[in-house]
């Protein structure tokens, strides 16, 4: 902005005389000027240019609009843009001169040719009214969220920041759409917008011991006297029998030697599962397993829950090693075999038996058992070898069956507890996602990267993602590593696909003149109480467990009766409920005293009932107080205290059927449904 000579003379401290060096001049080239020059006094001739140049890292090569945008922000350009913008036609038609401004809360006025909006909050004096400039569509995205000085705030803060000075039809929905499809915000994330966990998938119970082995490594640990710094851990998936072997290095050759030594004692497994470590994915490791006839399986990358049993054993082992070193003051490698023995003979909560009992068929002889034998002085009973083998096999078979039942019960409880906070999400090939990938040069740090495209869906939780800008052009990722990427097109499509019957309850880009007082109607309060519209927009996800024919039948049936699934409750016209009080005198009760917060809640509830026809103003001599009853979800239920009315109400001679009769009549039915009225007392007039 070049200073006017008169302004420079009046304000020398603002426009000092100085020399600008070449380095400073280059630095000022990228300075962003946000001065609102059309608000200046009319006697000064100033012109402000809003020059927006996105950083090089945020430029989308597929988007041709990512170049620097030069917008003239002077008064003449603003007035011309306001009059030519089709989205502002309702506002222009409703505008009145400044002299003809009425006392309405919301009005559009002309001030020096600029279209402005006058807005006054409820119960606020006219002196505190807010004057907002009605902004054309060309200036909205940059001013709303994309400008470097916007801070990439959330929807509420961005909306409040803009609404102090500017306005356009559908401001709140536009701001919400801008924030949701912002590339930087989606990558950076928000503290309250974590990726929801997928529902837990239970690991199938394997029948035979050592049929499936899980491998992993621990370390680096403090180097022992013998030079060991790592621990190779193996665990049987069926019996949870652990083995821990110290290693000096994590190379594939050292790991293969320990695996062969383990298999020489317990036999060759059918399947070996590991994570995606380079020592496990090497050609040598794969070739050795192939020669041994073992099937090799990899866990999902960056998803340790795939082998959670072994990871939980690592936590226990590290705690025991730390305690052993402190207590015995010895090297951790010396106590590793003894601590592993202690874990094997401990009863597992999920199995009901110790791993040693499920593998060897008897209790391992430990110091406690040795002490018990010395105190009881029992003599061993000799038995026939055939009887011993038969009894041993029968005992081991029963123990395995009981362990399987215990494990199924424990897994069911774990899934029930875990799925309380999980969300079922489904991606289709071609969808855009952000992927949690390791930071280059630091494998232990990860951040969201992308956007990338879903190539293939392997299961409910595993997807193949195309990563062309990475060394691996495609990779398998777990659902917990994926975050849906929202673009401007998809955000707009989600709004446009809303059923018209529910468009008022969903955040929509469609502009309603009622919101801005362009029609003669009082402002409406939020009427959303149910979440039916969101469910209807995502029926495929909720009906994914059904076959295609059943899913189609349900969708067609619901489409024929869409009025039953509105977000706003309705009243019935089938019956009416009469309260017969006979010739009793009207009951009168004063309202209860409540704090200001509850008073506002009660006012909003009354406005909701009046707005939707559930109640109407009355001058009746009957009076009963209202109160708020707290609910389990921290909200309140609006109730009326009709104790006095009920005391004079004539009872019904034909009450409801007994619960026993209802059970006898409906107990044999395959399906039993119930109706839960949101505003039951008012929905039945």
XYZ file of C-alpha atoms in Angstrom:
685
model
C 0.000 0.000 0.000
C 1.571 3.307 -1.028
C 1.037 6.106 1.516
C -0.927 9.190 0.517
C 1.169 12.377 0.925
C -1.491 13.928 3.154
C -1.663 10.871 5.374
C 2.124 10.738 5.642
C 2.152 14.340 6.736
C -0.498 13.848 9.405
C 0.911 10.563 10.697
C 4.719 10.717 10.464
C 5.119 7.909 13.018
C 3.165 5.535 10.816
C 5.012 6.377 7.580
C 8.600 7.233 8.568
C 11.251 8.072 6.032
C 13.743 5.269 5.715
C 15.936 3.448 3.240
C 15.066 -0.117 2.319
C 17.991 -2.410 1.648
C 17.982 -4.989 -1.119
C 17.660 -7.872 1.381
C 14.687 -6.228 3.104
C 13.049 -5.486 -0.233
C 13.262 -9.156 -1.216
C 11.810 -10.160 2.148
C 8.869 -7.756 1.726
C 7.954 -9.173 -1.662
C 5.996 -12.027 -0.022
C 4.327 -9.834 2.626
C 0.551 -10.298 2.653
C -1.514 -7.137 2.979
C -4.952 -7.576 4.526
C -5.987 -3.934 4.932
C -9.713 -3.405 4.382
C -9.287 -0.332 2.222
C -12.968 0.041 1.367
C -13.645 1.020 5.016
C -11.413 4.084 4.746
C -12.827 7.639 4.866
C -13.995 8.798 1.475
C -11.548 11.732 1.251
C -8.523 9.458 0.957
C -7.772 7.673 -2.277
C -6.280 4.350 -1.294
C -6.174 1.007 -3.023
C -5.429 -2.337 -1.369
C -4.491 -5.482 -3.221
C -5.028 -8.854 -1.574
C -2.236 -10.990 -3.008
C -2.385 -14.595 -1.903
C 0.485 -16.863 -2.789
C 0.283 -20.382 -1.326
C 3.460 -22.031 -0.072
C 5.256 -24.284 -2.537
C 4.643 -27.336 -0.332
C 0.866 -26.884 -0.379
C 0.439 -26.431 -4.132
C -1.679 -29.196 -5.613
C -0.382 -30.074 -9.098
C -3.801 -31.442 -10.048
C -5.551 -28.201 -9.127
C -5.051 -25.426 -11.632
C -6.431 -22.858 -9.183
C -3.461 -23.199 -6.836
C -1.608 -20.308 -8.448
C -1.246 -16.883 -6.854
C -4.574 -15.037 -6.844
C -4.587 -11.267 -7.252
C -7.847 -9.831 -5.925
C -8.634 -6.128 -6.036
C -10.058 -5.181 -2.666
C -11.004 -1.580 -3.305
C -14.488 -0.167 -2.882
C -15.397 -0.017 -6.567
C -14.464 -3.641 -7.214
C -16.364 -4.734 -4.112
C -19.551 -2.904 -5.119
C -19.382 -4.317 -8.641
C -18.793 -7.852 -7.347
C -21.702 -7.579 -4.910
C -24.155 -6.546 -7.614
C -22.987 -9.179 -10.120
C -22.882 -12.121 -7.695
C -25.949 -14.329 -8.184
C -25.702 -15.755 -4.668
C -26.309 -12.269 -3.244
C -29.520 -11.599 -5.199
C -31.826 -12.286 -2.187
C -29.706 -9.988 -0.037
C -29.720 -7.214 -2.652
C -33.490 -7.438 -3.066
C -34.029 -7.270 0.698
C -31.691 -4.312 1.208
C -33.116 -0.964 2.332
C -31.498 2.475 2.559
C -29.802 3.389 5.779
C -32.499 5.965 6.512
C -35.275 3.379 6.287
C -33.692 0.962 8.732
C -36.296 -0.644 10.971
C -35.930 -2.130 14.432
C -35.639 -5.701 13.160
C -32.834 -7.865 14.510
C -31.515 -8.622 11.019
C -31.597 -6.280 8.055
C -29.638 -5.520 4.884
C -28.716 -1.924 4.187
C -26.810 0.188 1.653
C -24.012 2.285 3.069
C -22.154 4.394 0.494
C -23.082 1.842 -2.154
C -21.702 -1.110 -0.176
C -24.167 -3.847 0.756
C -23.987 -4.513 4.490
C -25.868 -6.613 7.002
C -27.026 -5.285 10.334
C -27.374 -7.978 12.970
C -28.340 -7.653 16.609
C -28.202 -10.594 19.055
C -31.241 -11.416 21.117
C -31.884 -9.282 24.205
C -29.135 -6.852 23.184
C -29.518 -3.115 22.790
C -29.435 -1.574 19.305
C -26.228 0.221 20.196
C -24.427 -3.141 20.238
C -25.594 -4.160 16.769
C -22.975 -5.619 14.433
C -22.493 -4.299 10.897
C -21.122 -6.880 8.471
C -19.960 -6.449 4.895
C -21.711 -8.862 2.539
C -18.879 -10.623 0.747
C -19.048 -11.893 -2.867
C -18.217 -15.513 -3.614
C -14.801 -14.797 -5.183
C -13.373 -13.516 -1.909
C -14.837 -16.092 0.464
C -12.411 -19.054 0.365
C -9.289 -16.962 0.946
C -10.872 -14.870 3.643
C -12.505 -17.833 5.349
C -9.684 -20.269 5.844
C -7.019 -20.451 3.163
C -5.134 -17.300 4.030
C -1.785 -17.849 5.826
C -2.846 -15.528 8.651
C -6.103 -17.394 9.281
C -4.349 -19.801 11.638
C -6.275 -22.810 10.286
C -8.645 -22.649 13.231
C -11.709 -24.833 13.696
C -15.232 -24.199 12.469
C -16.508 -22.232 15.463
C -13.486 -19.953 15.854
C -13.259 -19.294 12.119
C -16.967 -18.542 11.950
C -16.834 -16.115 14.885
C -13.731 -14.407 13.508
C -15.308 -13.805 10.106
C -18.811 -12.948 11.333
C -17.484 -9.963 13.269
C -16.819 -8.102 10.006
C -18.151 -10.094 7.045
C -21.197 -12.095 6.023
C -22.523 -14.066 3.086
C -25.528 -16.395 2.699
C -24.819 -19.796 4.224
C -21.778 -18.508 6.121
C -21.703 -21.250 8.768
C -22.047 -24.108 6.273
C -19.424 -22.562 3.980
C -16.963 -22.176 6.832
C -17.589 -25.755 7.902
C -17.000 -26.979 4.352
C -13.819 -24.907 3.989
C -12.394 -26.254 7.237
C -13.260 -29.866 6.477
C -11.672 -29.880 3.026
C -8.569 -27.874 3.987
C -5.513 -29.949 3.060
C -3.329 -28.505 5.819
C -5.949 -29.054 8.538
C -6.512 -32.647 7.473
C -2.791 -33.385 7.596
C -2.132 -31.567 10.865
C -5.300 -32.807 12.535
C -6.951 -31.510 15.678
C -6.596 -32.792 19.261
C -10.272 -33.749 19.328
C -10.297 -35.343 15.860
C -8.462 -38.618 16.292
C -8.804 -41.491 13.858
C -11.499 -43.797 15.273
C -10.479 -47.375 15.938
C -11.982 -50.151 13.856
C -14.078 -52.840 15.578
C -11.974 -55.591 17.107
C -11.576 -58.762 15.043
C -10.967 -61.801 17.202
C -7.964 -63.983 16.460
C -9.204 -67.545 15.818
C -8.285 -70.113 18.449
C -5.693 -72.547 17.067
C -6.128 -76.170 18.096
C -2.693 -77.805 18.232
C 0.209 -76.565 20.397
C 3.084 -75.015 18.420
C 1.027 -75.107 15.243
C 1.359 -71.335 14.955
C 4.306 -69.332 16.305
C 4.561 -65.562 16.770
C 8.037 -63.990 16.618
C 9.322 -60.583 17.642
C 12.426 -58.874 19.032
C 13.046 -56.711 22.096
C 15.853 -54.198 22.381
C 18.300 -52.703 22.443
C 18.742 -53.444 26.152
C 21.790 -52.593 28.298
C 24.614 -54.754 27.019
C 25.219 -57.750 29.280
C 28.602 -59.128 30.324
C 28.270 -61.806 27.669
C 27.636 -59.182 24.978
C 23.901 -59.781 24.567
C 21.832 -56.699 23.823
C 18.607 -58.043 22.304
C 15.990 -60.694 23.082
C 14.248 -62.911 20.532
C 10.773 -63.851 21.773
C 8.616 -66.698 20.486
C 5.119 -67.615 21.598
C 2.726 -70.424 20.750
C -0.580 -68.886 19.659
C -2.634 -71.780 21.059
C -1.077 -72.274 24.511
C 0.686 -68.879 24.898
C 3.872 -70.787 25.763
C 6.696 -68.184 25.683
C 10.365 -68.510 24.900
C 12.972 -65.746 25.228
C 16.523 -66.097 23.888
C 19.268 -63.457 24.247
C 20.950 -62.210 21.070
C 24.031 -60.177 20.316
C 22.674 -58.941 16.993
C 19.344 -58.772 15.199
C 20.620 -60.052 11.876
C 18.583 -62.708 10.120
C 21.357 -65.307 10.448
C 21.351 -65.126 14.271
C 17.555 -65.288 14.409
C 17.420 -68.334 12.121
C 19.851 -70.244 14.361
C 17.667 -69.688 17.428
C 14.510 -70.700 15.552
C 16.098 -73.961 14.411
C 17.233 -74.648 17.985
C 13.681 -74.040 19.266
C 12.107 -76.232 16.582
C 14.510 -79.074 17.413
C 12.799 -79.298 20.816
C 9.130 -78.581 20.055
C 8.876 -79.526 16.379
C 8.280 -77.546 13.217
C 5.257 -75.218 13.210
C 2.835 -74.810 10.338
C 2.746 -70.996 10.427
C 5.181 -68.348 11.679
C 3.934 -64.774 12.039
C 6.202 -61.736 12.421
C 6.048 -57.991 12.002
C 7.507 -56.113 9.033
C 11.058 -55.797 10.399
C 13.832 -55.950 7.815
C 15.436 -58.961 9.513
C 12.172 -60.899 9.152
C 11.475 -59.796 5.581
C 14.959 -60.661 4.302
C 15.429 -63.255 1.561
C 17.480 -65.503 3.838
C 14.745 -65.685 6.486
C 12.050 -66.441 3.916
C 14.178 -69.098 2.211
C 14.905 -70.931 5.485
C 11.200 -71.048 6.378
C 10.401 -72.291 2.893
C 12.980 -75.075 3.206
C 11.490 -76.076 6.575
C 7.980 -76.207 5.075
C 6.662 -73.357 7.234
C 4.076 -70.883 5.971
C 5.230 -67.311 6.588
C 2.751 -64.520 7.412
C 3.327 -60.808 8.004
C 1.327 -58.645 10.399
C -0.201 -55.351 9.295
C 2.386 -52.589 9.206
C 2.364 -50.272 12.222
C -0.420 -52.291 13.820
C 1.042 -54.150 16.834
C -2.428 -55.367 17.826
C -2.009 -58.089 15.186
C 0.249 -59.919 17.638
C -0.994 -58.337 20.837
C -0.416 -61.456 22.963
C 3.322 -61.335 22.359
C 3.461 -57.551 22.790
C 1.770 -57.906 26.170
C 4.345 -60.538 27.135
C 7.080 -58.019 26.297
C 5.685 -55.629 28.880
C 5.640 -58.333 31.543
C 9.134 -59.530 30.633
C 10.663 -56.048 30.792
C 9.108 -55.436 34.198
C 10.441 -58.747 35.524
C 13.936 -58.087 34.124
C 14.026 -54.658 35.746
C 12.965 -56.075 39.105
C 15.464 -58.952 38.820
C 18.390 -56.609 38.168
C 17.446 -54.425 41.140
C 16.794 -57.314 43.530
C 19.603 -59.738 42.628
C 22.067 -57.108 41.386
C 22.937 -59.390 38.491
C 23.037 -59.239 34.733
C 19.642 -59.461 33.002
C 20.866 -62.205 30.651
C 21.562 -64.504 33.625
C 18.016 -64.272 34.934
C 16.243 -64.509 31.576
C 15.756 -68.349 31.635
C 14.511 -68.295 35.234
C 12.041 -65.491 34.581
C 10.749 -67.247 31.465
C 10.111 -70.362 33.561
C 8.125 -68.266 36.043
C 5.887 -66.971 33.253
C 5.293 -70.457 31.837
C 3.998 -71.875 35.111
C 1.695 -68.905 35.832
C -1.987 -69.392 35.044
C -3.108 -67.268 32.087
C -6.319 -65.365 32.715
C -7.691 -65.959 29.220
C -6.926 -69.714 29.189
C -7.512 -70.754 32.790
C -4.329 -72.885 32.722
C -0.633 -72.195 32.713
C 1.167 -72.594 29.357
C 3.322 -75.377 30.838
C 0.236 -77.398 31.819
C -1.180 -77.172 28.298
C 2.135 -78.213 26.725
C 3.519 -80.830 29.155
C 0.282 -82.013 30.750
C 1.480 -81.540 34.340
C 2.564 -78.791 36.709
C 6.182 -77.757 36.344
C 8.325 -78.613 39.369
C 9.085 -75.229 40.823
C 10.502 -74.208 44.239
C 7.020 -73.924 45.726
C 6.084 -77.405 44.558
C 9.395 -78.743 45.863
C 8.672 -77.244 49.293
C 5.193 -78.758 49.269
C 6.620 -82.218 48.510
C 9.107 -81.939 51.364
C 6.399 -80.973 53.847
C 3.959 -83.706 52.821
C 6.581 -86.437 52.254
C 4.548 -88.093 49.518
C 5.919 -91.195 47.856
C 5.492 -91.478 44.082
C 2.953 -94.062 42.976
C 4.164 -96.374 40.224
C 1.807 -97.067 37.314
C 1.766 -98.951 34.056
C 3.282 -97.081 31.125
C 0.179 -97.614 28.968
C -2.130 -96.357 31.705
C 0.075 -93.326 32.219
C 0.086 -92.420 28.504
C -3.671 -92.900 28.228
C -4.389 -90.810 31.319
C -1.913 -88.175 30.182
C -3.546 -87.812 26.750
C -7.026 -87.630 28.240
C -5.962 -85.019 30.781
C -4.245 -82.935 28.115
C -7.254 -83.155 25.788
C -9.659 -81.982 28.514
C -7.323 -79.164 29.504
C -7.150 -77.905 25.910
C -10.931 -77.987 25.549
C -11.426 -76.018 28.759
C -8.706 -73.554 27.723
C -10.464 -72.951 24.391
C -13.737 -72.214 26.165
C -11.986 -69.815 28.557
C -10.281 -68.055 25.655
C -13.513 -67.610 23.699
C -15.185 -66.081 26.757
C -12.248 -63.758 27.411
C -12.140 -62.649 23.768
C -15.870 -61.904 23.765
C -15.539 -59.707 26.847
C -12.532 -57.956 25.350
C -14.356 -57.257 22.076
C -17.426 -55.959 23.904
C -15.299 -53.551 25.933
C -13.146 -52.463 22.980
C -16.000 -51.904 20.519
C -17.681 -49.337 22.771
C -15.447 -46.630 21.285
C -14.839 -48.161 17.848
C -16.407 -46.993 14.588
C -17.098 -49.155 11.559
C -15.641 -47.493 8.462
C -15.559 -48.772 4.883
C -13.437 -47.489 1.996
C -13.974 -48.410 -1.626
C -11.335 -48.610 -4.409
C -10.716 -45.113 -5.703
C -11.403 -43.320 -2.422
C -8.898 -40.714 -1.269
C -7.307 -41.249 2.141
C -4.524 -39.946 4.355
C -2.145 -42.646 5.602
C -0.168 -42.733 8.839
C 3.340 -43.396 7.514
C 6.782 -43.237 9.130
C 8.746 -40.030 8.864
C 11.649 -40.479 6.393
C 14.824 -41.016 8.368
C 12.981 -41.834 11.603
C 11.165 -45.167 11.548
C 9.815 -44.718 15.089
C 7.961 -41.487 14.237
C 4.894 -41.353 12.031
C 2.596 -38.687 10.655
C -0.255 -38.437 8.195
C 0.801 -38.224 4.563
C -1.068 -38.030 1.302
C -3.527 -37.859 -0.127
C -3.385 -41.362 -1.627
C -5.818 -43.625 -3.447
C -7.274 -46.919 -2.249
C -6.323 -49.625 -4.758
C -7.918 -52.713 -3.263
C -9.921 -53.801 -0.250
C -8.496 -57.011 1.201
C -10.791 -57.353 4.217
C -12.851 -55.258 6.593
C -9.665 -53.867 8.150
C -6.891 -54.208 5.531
C -6.502 -52.139 2.356
C -3.883 -51.790 -0.378
C -2.958 -48.117 -0.762
C -1.161 -46.631 -3.773
C 1.797 -44.469 -2.664
C 3.463 -43.331 -5.914
C 5.673 -40.716 -4.225
C 7.246 -43.284 -1.876
C 9.869 -45.939 -2.454
C 7.196 -48.619 -2.155
C 4.593 -47.787 -4.774
C 1.867 -49.690 -2.920
C 1.503 -51.029 0.598
C -0.992 -52.823 2.788
C -2.380 -50.649 5.584
C -4.693 -51.314 8.490
C -7.916 -49.332 8.782
C -6.656 -47.592 11.934
C -3.897 -45.990 9.829
C -6.330 -44.476 7.301
C -8.216 -41.206 7.478
C -10.759 -40.181 4.871
C -9.572 -37.247 2.762
C -12.213 -34.619 2.058
C -12.010 -32.534 -1.106
C -14.174 -29.638 -2.169
C -15.975 -31.853 -4.664
C -16.707 -34.645 -2.174
C -17.747 -32.162 0.502
C -20.202 -30.554 -1.858
C -21.448 -33.933 -3.092
C -22.173 -35.048 0.467
C -24.354 -31.983 0.929
C -26.099 -32.289 -2.436
C -26.969 -35.960 -1.884
C -29.026 -35.212 1.240
C -32.678 -36.135 0.908
C -34.753 -32.934 0.579
C -36.971 -34.006 3.473
C -33.996 -33.875 5.793
C -31.988 -31.068 4.213
C -32.923 -28.716 7.022
C -31.313 -30.951 9.603
C -27.982 -31.470 7.826
C -25.218 -28.914 7.377
C -26.102 -27.769 3.884
C -24.677 -25.313 1.412
C -28.189 -24.475 0.246
C -29.106 -20.982 1.342
C -32.359 -20.410 3.189
C -33.611 -16.786 3.165
C -35.326 -17.433 6.483
C -31.914 -17.592 8.159
C -31.176 -13.962 7.272
C -34.631 -12.423 7.697
C -35.197 -12.074 3.961
C -38.791 -13.237 4.441
C -41.237 -12.140 7.088
C -40.604 -14.820 9.681
C -38.891 -14.961 13.010
C -35.540 -16.731 13.277
C -35.841 -20.416 13.912
C -33.912 -22.248 16.555
C -32.102 -25.490 15.855
C -34.638 -28.300 15.558
C -32.435 -31.344 15.242
C -33.158 -33.906 17.937
C -32.657 -37.187 16.096
C -29.901 -38.513 13.862
C -32.043 -40.238 11.254
C -30.759 -38.199 8.306
C -27.140 -39.170 8.991
C -28.139 -42.834 9.139
C -30.108 -42.585 5.899
C -27.138 -41.019 4.123
C -24.930 -43.946 5.148
C -27.312 -46.893 4.917
C -24.770 -49.059 3.102
C -22.437 -48.980 6.087
C -25.206 -49.826 8.552
C -26.551 -52.647 6.356
C -23.190 -54.038 5.244
C -23.726 -57.243 7.256
C -26.819 -58.179 5.194
C -26.916 -59.875 1.781
C -27.479 -57.644 -1.235
C -31.103 -58.705 -1.765
C -32.074 -58.056 1.864
C -30.214 -54.768 1.853
C -32.079 -53.661 -1.286
C -35.458 -54.612 0.221
C -34.809 -52.596 3.375
C -33.642 -49.533 1.433
C -36.714 -49.658 -0.839
C -39.033 -50.049 2.151
C -37.483 -47.103 3.968
C -37.607 -44.990 0.807
C -41.394 -45.445 0.600
C -41.874 -44.171 4.156
C -39.253 -41.434 4.474
C -41.611 -39.260 6.491
C -41.331 -41.727 9.365
C -37.591 -41.080 9.700
C -37.536 -37.337 10.074
C -35.166 -35.659 12.511
C -38.142 -33.749 13.913
C -40.818 -35.717 15.825
C -44.390 -35.467 14.602
C -47.826 -35.743 16.183
C -50.281 -38.556 15.672
C -53.787 -38.023 14.337
C -55.052 -41.503 15.154
C -56.101 -40.905 18.742
C -56.299 -38.241 21.435
C -55.776 -38.473 25.164
C -58.297 -36.850 27.503
C -57.552 -35.957 31.120
C -60.839 -36.108 32.998
C -60.769 -34.094 36.240
C -64.537 -33.900 36.683
C -65.754 -30.790 38.520
C -62.542 -30.250 40.464
C -61.258 -26.731 40.941
C -58.192 -25.766 38.886
C -54.859 -26.463 40.525
C -52.374 -23.602 40.725
C -48.681 -23.942 41.483
C -45.915 -21.386 41.200
C -42.898 -22.184 39.069
C -39.819 -23.625 40.734
C -36.741 -21.467 41.174
C -33.869 -22.556 38.928
C -30.440 -21.171 38.110
C -29.929 -19.027 34.981
C -28.365 -21.888 33.024
C -31.352 -24.181 33.553
C -33.705 -21.287 32.854
C -32.164 -20.871 29.400
C -32.527 -24.601 28.746
C -36.187 -24.469 29.760
C -36.785 -21.464 27.504
C -35.260 -23.247 24.537
C -37.391 -26.332 25.221
C -40.554 -24.230 25.349
C -39.608 -22.500 22.090
C -39.025 -25.908 20.531
C -42.492 -27.105 21.574
C -44.159 -23.920 20.344
C -42.265 -23.928 17.067
C -43.295 -27.457 16.093
C -46.850 -27.351 17.373
C -46.418 -29.589 20.411
C -47.714 -26.817 22.668
C -49.541 -23.521 22.294
C -49.908 -20.411 24.463
C -52.733 -20.632 26.941
C -54.513 -18.387 29.472
C -55.954 -21.323 31.419
C -56.357 -21.037 35.217
C -54.599 -24.388 35.522
C -50.909 -24.034 36.349
C -48.245 -26.703 36.931
C -44.506 -26.049 37.342
C -41.832 -27.379 34.991
C -38.491 -28.885 35.893
C -35.428 -30.475 34.319
C -34.532 -34.089 35.075
C -30.869 -35.010 34.408
C -30.265 -37.893 31.992
C -27.406 -40.374 31.801
C -25.883 -38.605 28.765
C -25.440 -35.322 30.731
C -28.477 -33.722 29.053
C -31.807 -32.830 30.639
C -35.362 -34.038 30.160
C -37.978 -31.281 30.218
C -40.859 -32.413 32.442
C -43.953 -30.934 34.044
C -44.904 -31.646 37.647
C -48.504 -32.866 37.485
C -48.722 -34.260 40.998
C -51.735 -32.142 41.906
C -53.449 -32.846 38.599
C -52.926 -36.576 39.027
C -54.420 -36.437 42.511
C -57.767 -35.230 41.127
C -57.634 -37.124 37.850
C -60.232 -39.863 37.435
C -58.446 -43.223 37.129
C -58.901 -45.442 34.098
C -61.121 -48.447 34.742
C -59.396 -50.409 31.997
C -55.642 -50.184 32.654
C -52.886 -51.749 30.561
C -52.532 -55.491 30.291
C -50.378 -57.257 32.834
C -46.781 -57.866 31.900
C -47.267 -61.616 32.328
C -50.043 -61.622 29.726
C -47.872 -59.665 27.295
C -44.999 -62.117 27.732
C -47.300 -65.107 27.220
C -48.715 -63.557 24.070
C -45.540 -62.186 22.483
C -42.825 -64.342 24.038
C -42.805 -66.873 21.208
C -42.498 -64.225 18.479
C -39.306 -64.140 16.456
C -39.085 -60.340 16.458
C -40.396 -57.962 19.107
C -40.349 -54.208 18.468
C -41.105 -51.227 20.638
C -41.800 -47.564 19.966
C -39.856 -44.895 21.813
C -41.452 -41.462 21.414
C -39.036 -38.553 21.638
C -41.709 -36.187 22.949
C -44.269 -38.778 23.916
C -46.359 -36.585 26.170
C -46.828 -33.974 23.436
C -46.844 -36.287 20.426
C -50.168 -37.744 21.567
C -52.477 -34.683 21.707
